[in-house]
Short mmCIF file of C-alpha atoms and ligand atoms in Angstrom, two decimals:
data_model
loop_
_atom_site.label_atom_id
_atom_site.label_comp_id
_atom_site.label_asym_id
_atom_site.label_seq_id
_atom_site.Cartn_x
_atom_site.Cartn_y
_atom_site.Cartn_z
CA UNK A 1 125.06 97.04 100.55
CA UNK A 2 122.64 99.69 99.08
CA UNK A 3 125.24 101.93 98.81
CA UNK A 4 128.06 99.74 97.79
CA UNK A 5 125.98 98.66 95.29
CA UNK A 6 125.81 102.09 93.57
CA UNK A 7 128.86 103.00 94.07
CA UNK A 8 130.11 99.85 92.50
CA UNK A 9 127.37 100.72 89.39
CA UNK A 10 129.09 104.14 88.92
CA UNK A 11 132.20 103.26 89.41
CA UNK A 12 131.69 100.81 86.35
CA UNK A 13 130.00 103.10 84.97
CA UNK A 14 132.50 105.69 84.34
CA UNK A 15 135.92 103.31 83.33
CA UNK A 16 133.38 100.70 81.40
CA UNK A 17 130.83 102.67 79.53
CA UNK A 18 129.82 100.21 77.18
CA UNK A 19 128.77 97.72 80.33
CA UNK A 20 126.67 99.74 81.38
CA UNK A 21 123.74 98.45 79.99
CA UNK A 22 124.47 94.93 81.82
CA UNK A 23 124.04 96.41 84.78
CA UNK A 24 120.79 97.70 83.74
CA UNK A 25 119.86 94.01 83.07
CA UNK A 26 121.32 92.65 85.83
CA UNK A 27 119.13 95.42 88.05
CA UNK A 28 115.75 94.31 86.39
CA UNK A 29 116.73 90.49 87.13
CA UNK A 30 117.60 91.66 90.83
CA UNK A 31 114.34 93.56 91.09
CA UNK A 32 112.39 90.51 89.77
CA UNK A 33 113.57 88.33 92.10
CA UNK A 34 112.97 90.48 95.50
CA UNK A 35 108.83 90.84 93.99
CA UNK A 36 109.26 87.09 93.01
CA UNK A 37 109.42 86.16 96.98
CA UNK A 38 106.33 88.06 97.47
CA UNK A 39 103.90 86.31 94.98
CA UNK A 40 103.69 83.23 97.37
CA UNK A 41 102.62 82.98 101.28
CA UNK A 42 106.55 82.80 103.20
CA UNK A 43 107.63 79.34 103.54
CA UNK A 44 107.70 79.67 107.63
CA UNK A 45 104.01 80.46 107.61
CA UNK A 46 101.73 78.50 109.14
CA UNK A 47 98.70 77.16 106.68
CA UNK A 48 95.93 78.33 109.54
CA UNK A 49 97.30 82.04 109.26
CA UNK A 50 97.43 82.20 105.15
CA UNK A 51 94.08 80.90 104.65
CA UNK A 52 92.42 83.05 107.33
CA UNK A 53 94.03 85.59 105.23
CA UNK A 54 92.81 85.10 102.25
CA UNK A 55 89.73 84.47 103.51
CA UNK A 56 88.95 87.63 105.11
CA UNK A 57 90.16 89.50 101.85
CA UNK A 58 88.03 87.41 99.93
CA UNK A 59 85.16 88.14 102.56
CA UNK A 60 85.44 91.45 102.69
CA UNK A 61 85.36 92.06 98.75
CA UNK A 62 82.73 89.91 98.45
CA UNK A 63 80.63 91.49 101.10
CA UNK A 64 80.98 94.57 100.04
CA UNK A 65 80.78 94.06 96.13
CA UNK A 66 76.98 92.19 97.50
CA UNK A 67 75.92 95.68 99.30
CA UNK A 68 76.81 97.91 96.71
CA UNK A 69 75.69 95.92 94.12
CA UNK A 70 72.07 95.58 95.99
CA UNK A 71 72.41 99.59 97.12
CA UNK A 72 72.83 100.62 93.49
CA UNK A 73 69.96 98.87 91.71
CA UNK A 74 67.52 99.17 95.03
CA UNK A 75 68.16 102.85 95.78
CA UNK A 76 70.47 103.97 93.17
CA UNK A 77 74.48 105.48 93.27
CA UNK A 78 74.11 108.37 95.63
CA UNK A 79 72.28 106.21 98.10
CA UNK A 80 75.20 103.68 97.56
CA UNK A 81 78.19 106.01 98.29
CA UNK A 82 76.94 105.52 102.13
CA UNK A 83 78.05 101.55 101.47
CA UNK A 84 81.84 102.79 100.61
CA UNK A 85 81.84 105.32 103.03
CA UNK A 86 80.38 103.22 106.02
CA UNK A 87 79.59 99.79 105.22
CA UNK A 88 83.54 99.10 104.27
CA UNK A 89 85.44 100.21 107.60
CA UNK A 90 82.38 98.48 109.44
CA UNK A 91 82.73 94.80 107.78
CA UNK A 92 86.21 95.27 107.84
CA UNK A 93 86.40 96.04 111.45
CA UNK A 94 84.49 92.86 111.99
CA UNK A 95 86.31 90.49 110.28
CA UNK A 96 89.77 92.25 111.61
CA UNK A 97 88.33 91.36 115.39
CA UNK A 98 87.48 88.42 114.49
CA UNK A 99 91.09 86.85 113.18
CA UNK A 100 93.01 89.25 115.06
CA UNK A 101 94.30 90.76 112.47
CA UNK A 102 93.66 94.44 111.16
CA UNK A 103 92.37 95.09 107.71
CA UNK A 104 91.20 97.82 105.45
CA UNK A 105 91.42 99.42 101.76
CA UNK A 106 93.77 101.32 100.25
CA UNK A 107 93.84 102.89 96.69
CA UNK A 108 95.95 103.90 93.89
CA UNK A 109 94.50 107.22 94.01
CA UNK A 110 92.41 107.94 96.98
CA UNK A 111 88.85 109.73 97.63
CA UNK A 112 89.03 109.50 101.31
CA UNK A 113 93.09 110.70 102.35
CA UNK A 114 92.33 109.49 106.21
CA UNK A 115 91.00 105.92 105.09
CA UNK A 116 92.38 104.79 101.56
CA UNK A 117 96.20 106.27 101.69
CA UNK A 118 98.54 103.44 101.57
CA UNK A 119 101.86 103.38 104.39
CA UNK A 120 104.85 102.22 102.92
CA UNK A 121 104.56 99.00 101.96
CA UNK A 122 101.14 98.77 101.23
CA UNK A 123 102.63 101.32 98.42
CA UNK A 124 105.25 98.93 97.55
CA UNK A 125 102.17 96.51 97.45
CA UNK A 126 100.89 98.19 95.00
CA UNK A 127 103.73 99.30 92.86
CA UNK A 128 104.39 95.40 92.49
CA UNK A 129 100.99 94.65 91.27
CA UNK A 130 101.28 97.54 88.58
CA UNK A 131 104.33 95.75 87.41
CA UNK A 132 103.22 92.44 87.63
CA UNK A 133 99.82 93.40 85.76
CA UNK A 134 101.92 95.06 83.03
CA UNK A 135 104.05 91.36 82.65
CA UNK A 136 100.49 89.62 82.09
CA UNK A 137 100.13 88.26 85.37
CA UNK A 138 95.90 87.43 86.43
CA UNK A 139 94.63 90.04 88.22
CA UNK A 140 92.06 87.29 89.97
CA UNK A 141 94.87 85.79 92.12
CA UNK A 142 97.35 88.59 92.32
CA UNK A 143 98.51 88.76 96.21
CA UNK A 144 101.78 90.24 98.24
CA UNK A 145 103.43 88.70 101.38
CA UNK A 146 105.84 89.61 103.76
CA UNK A 147 106.75 88.62 107.18
CA UNK A 148 108.82 91.38 108.99
CA UNK A 149 110.21 91.53 111.96
CA UNK A 150 109.14 94.54 114.84
CA UNK A 151 109.65 95.26 118.22
CA UNK A 152 110.32 92.54 121.01
CA UNK A 153 111.24 89.92 118.47
CA UNK A 154 107.59 89.96 117.00
CA UNK A 155 107.61 89.43 113.77
CA UNK A 156 104.38 90.78 111.38
CA UNK A 157 102.59 89.45 108.31
CA UNK A 158 101.83 92.10 105.44
CA UNK A 159 99.22 90.94 103.10
CA UNK A 160 97.88 92.66 100.37
CA UNK A 161 95.25 91.74 97.40
CA UNK A 162 94.48 93.24 94.37
CA UNK A 163 91.24 95.58 93.68
CA UNK A 164 90.45 96.19 90.20
CA UNK A 165 87.66 98.41 88.69
CA UNK A 166 84.74 96.34 87.21
CA UNK A 167 81.62 98.42 85.39
CA UNK A 168 79.67 98.96 88.38
CA UNK A 169 82.77 101.05 89.77
CA UNK A 170 82.77 103.42 86.90
CA UNK A 171 79.57 105.49 88.24
CA UNK A 172 81.41 107.07 90.88
CA UNK A 173 85.68 106.20 89.97
CA UNK A 174 84.89 106.32 85.74
CA UNK A 175 85.41 109.51 83.59
CA UNK A 176 83.74 112.45 84.27
CA UNK A 177 81.31 111.94 81.80
CA UNK A 178 80.12 108.50 83.20
CA UNK A 179 79.60 110.00 86.63
CA UNK A 180 76.21 111.51 86.99
CA UNK A 181 76.13 115.23 87.65
CA UNK A 182 74.13 115.22 91.00
CA UNK A 183 76.55 112.63 92.33
CA UNK A 184 79.34 113.70 91.30
CA UNK A 185 78.42 116.59 93.23
CA UNK A 186 77.97 114.89 96.14
CA UNK A 187 80.94 113.27 96.28
CA UNK A 188 83.01 116.57 95.99
CA UNK A 189 81.17 117.87 98.87
CA UNK A 190 82.32 114.88 101.21
CA UNK A 191 85.45 114.18 99.45
CA UNK A 192 86.95 117.74 98.41
CA UNK A 193 90.36 115.93 97.83
CA UNK A 194 88.97 113.42 95.55
CA UNK A 195 91.39 112.02 93.41
CA UNK A 196 89.76 108.54 92.96
CA UNK A 197 88.14 109.19 89.41
CA UNK A 198 88.87 108.84 85.70
CA UNK A 199 89.49 104.79 85.77
CA UNK A 200 88.48 102.34 83.59
CA UNK A 201 87.81 98.87 83.68
CA UNK A 202 90.62 96.06 83.80
CA UNK A 203 92.47 99.17 85.79
CA UNK A 204 94.18 98.29 89.41
CA UNK A 205 92.18 100.93 92.13
CA UNK A 206 93.96 98.99 95.04
CA UNK A 207 94.37 96.87 97.65
CA UNK A 208 92.43 94.96 100.45
CA UNK A 209 95.57 95.00 102.67
CA UNK A 210 95.72 93.47 106.04
CA UNK A 211 98.31 93.17 108.56
CA UNK A 212 98.47 90.82 111.51
CA UNK A 213 101.16 90.03 114.40
CA UNK A 214 102.40 86.34 114.84
CA UNK A 215 103.58 84.81 117.53
C1 HEC B 1 78.13 104.63 94.70
C2 HEC B 1 79.36 105.22 94.73
C3 HEC B 1 80.72 104.42 94.28
C4 HEC B 1 80.65 103.16 94.02
C5 HEC B 1 79.54 102.48 92.85
C6 HEC B 1 82.35 102.56 94.45
N1 HEC B 1 82.61 103.29 94.92
FE1 HEC B 1 84.52 103.36 95.54
N2 HEC B 1 84.90 104.57 96.81
C7 HEC B 1 83.33 104.98 96.79
C8 HEC B 1 83.40 106.15 98.01
C9 HEC B 1 82.74 107.48 98.27
C10 HEC B 1 84.73 106.07 98.53
C11 HEC B 1 85.23 106.60 99.92
C12 HEC B 1 84.85 105.81 100.88
C13 HEC B 1 85.30 106.55 102.55
O1 HEC B 1 85.05 107.13 102.87
O2 HEC B 1 86.46 105.78 102.79
C14 HEC B 1 85.45 104.86 97.78
C15 HEC B 1 86.71 104.46 98.50
C16 HEC B 1 86.98 103.22 97.56
C17 HEC B 1 88.13 102.82 98.01
C18 HEC B 1 89.34 102.90 98.46
C19 HEC B 1 90.35 104.37 98.69
C20 HEC B 1 89.69 105.28 98.36
O3 HEC B 1 90.34 106.09 97.26
O4 HEC B 1 89.20 105.88 99.44
C21 HEC B 1 88.40 102.01 97.19
C22 HEC B 1 89.65 100.78 97.25
C23 HEC B 1 87.25 101.48 96.58
N3 HEC B 1 86.66 102.95 96.34
C24 HEC B 1 86.90 100.95 95.03
C25 HEC B 1 85.84 100.72 94.55
C26 HEC B 1 85.96 99.85 93.60
C27 HEC B 1 86.47 98.49 93.05
C28 HEC B 1 84.58 99.79 92.58
C29 HEC B 1 83.71 98.62 92.11
C30 HEC B 1 83.78 97.34 92.40
C31 HEC B 1 83.82 101.06 93.55
N4 HEC B 1 84.70 101.34 94.59
C32 HEC B 1 82.47 101.43 93.41
C33 HEC B 1 82.21 105.11 95.88
C34 HEC B 1 81.91 104.36 95.42
#
């Protein structure tokens, strides 16, 4: 399908070079249609699953945000590193087990490559989010939904919710000048491959991602 579209494109390009721009316009429209399908929950998905998926994603963000805030103000940012490192996977694990799903956080750039690197569909979701933000979509309600066929005739739900950079994130993910020296040293020692700095407020930092096998 993709292949034949491509060869048709190149054929038209060679024969009718002046129409090439029309093809470009057509592929943009097509790409827009594909992403539009992932904006809302698929029509076959039951409302309980939809609500549960939204709830656990919001709960992870809510619980983490609170813990981060309270630890930052009571003990300072260096102590709060452990919130991101330990509390995040432990909250995600509890919520995942409770709802028979797998949930984690991934980044557009990553501090912990083992935990935060997006797989293929998660990368797709992040790229879509960047595109939708550029088109002016409000980040607070931005979601990605897809149901895919997996082995044994089963289906799997893929869901992502955008995580945006807020002021509180900057002492650990901002520009080098915003990160206190001792904290920067701690991060460098614990995460020698860190890529997750240089962000500013309002940028896409990553996503909460949920996968769930459907019956
Ligand atoms: C006190 C320092 C600190 C603050 C503040 C902080 N983070 Fe992080 N963040 C980290 C650390 C450390 C990790 C790596 C955690 C791990 O080991 O999985 C991380 C990882 C992440 C990841 C997972 C992807 C990756 O890069 O590994 C996301 C997403 C993320 N942070 C978003 C945020 C957002 C959004 C905020 C603000 C609301 C924020 N962080 C505030 C330290 C911080």
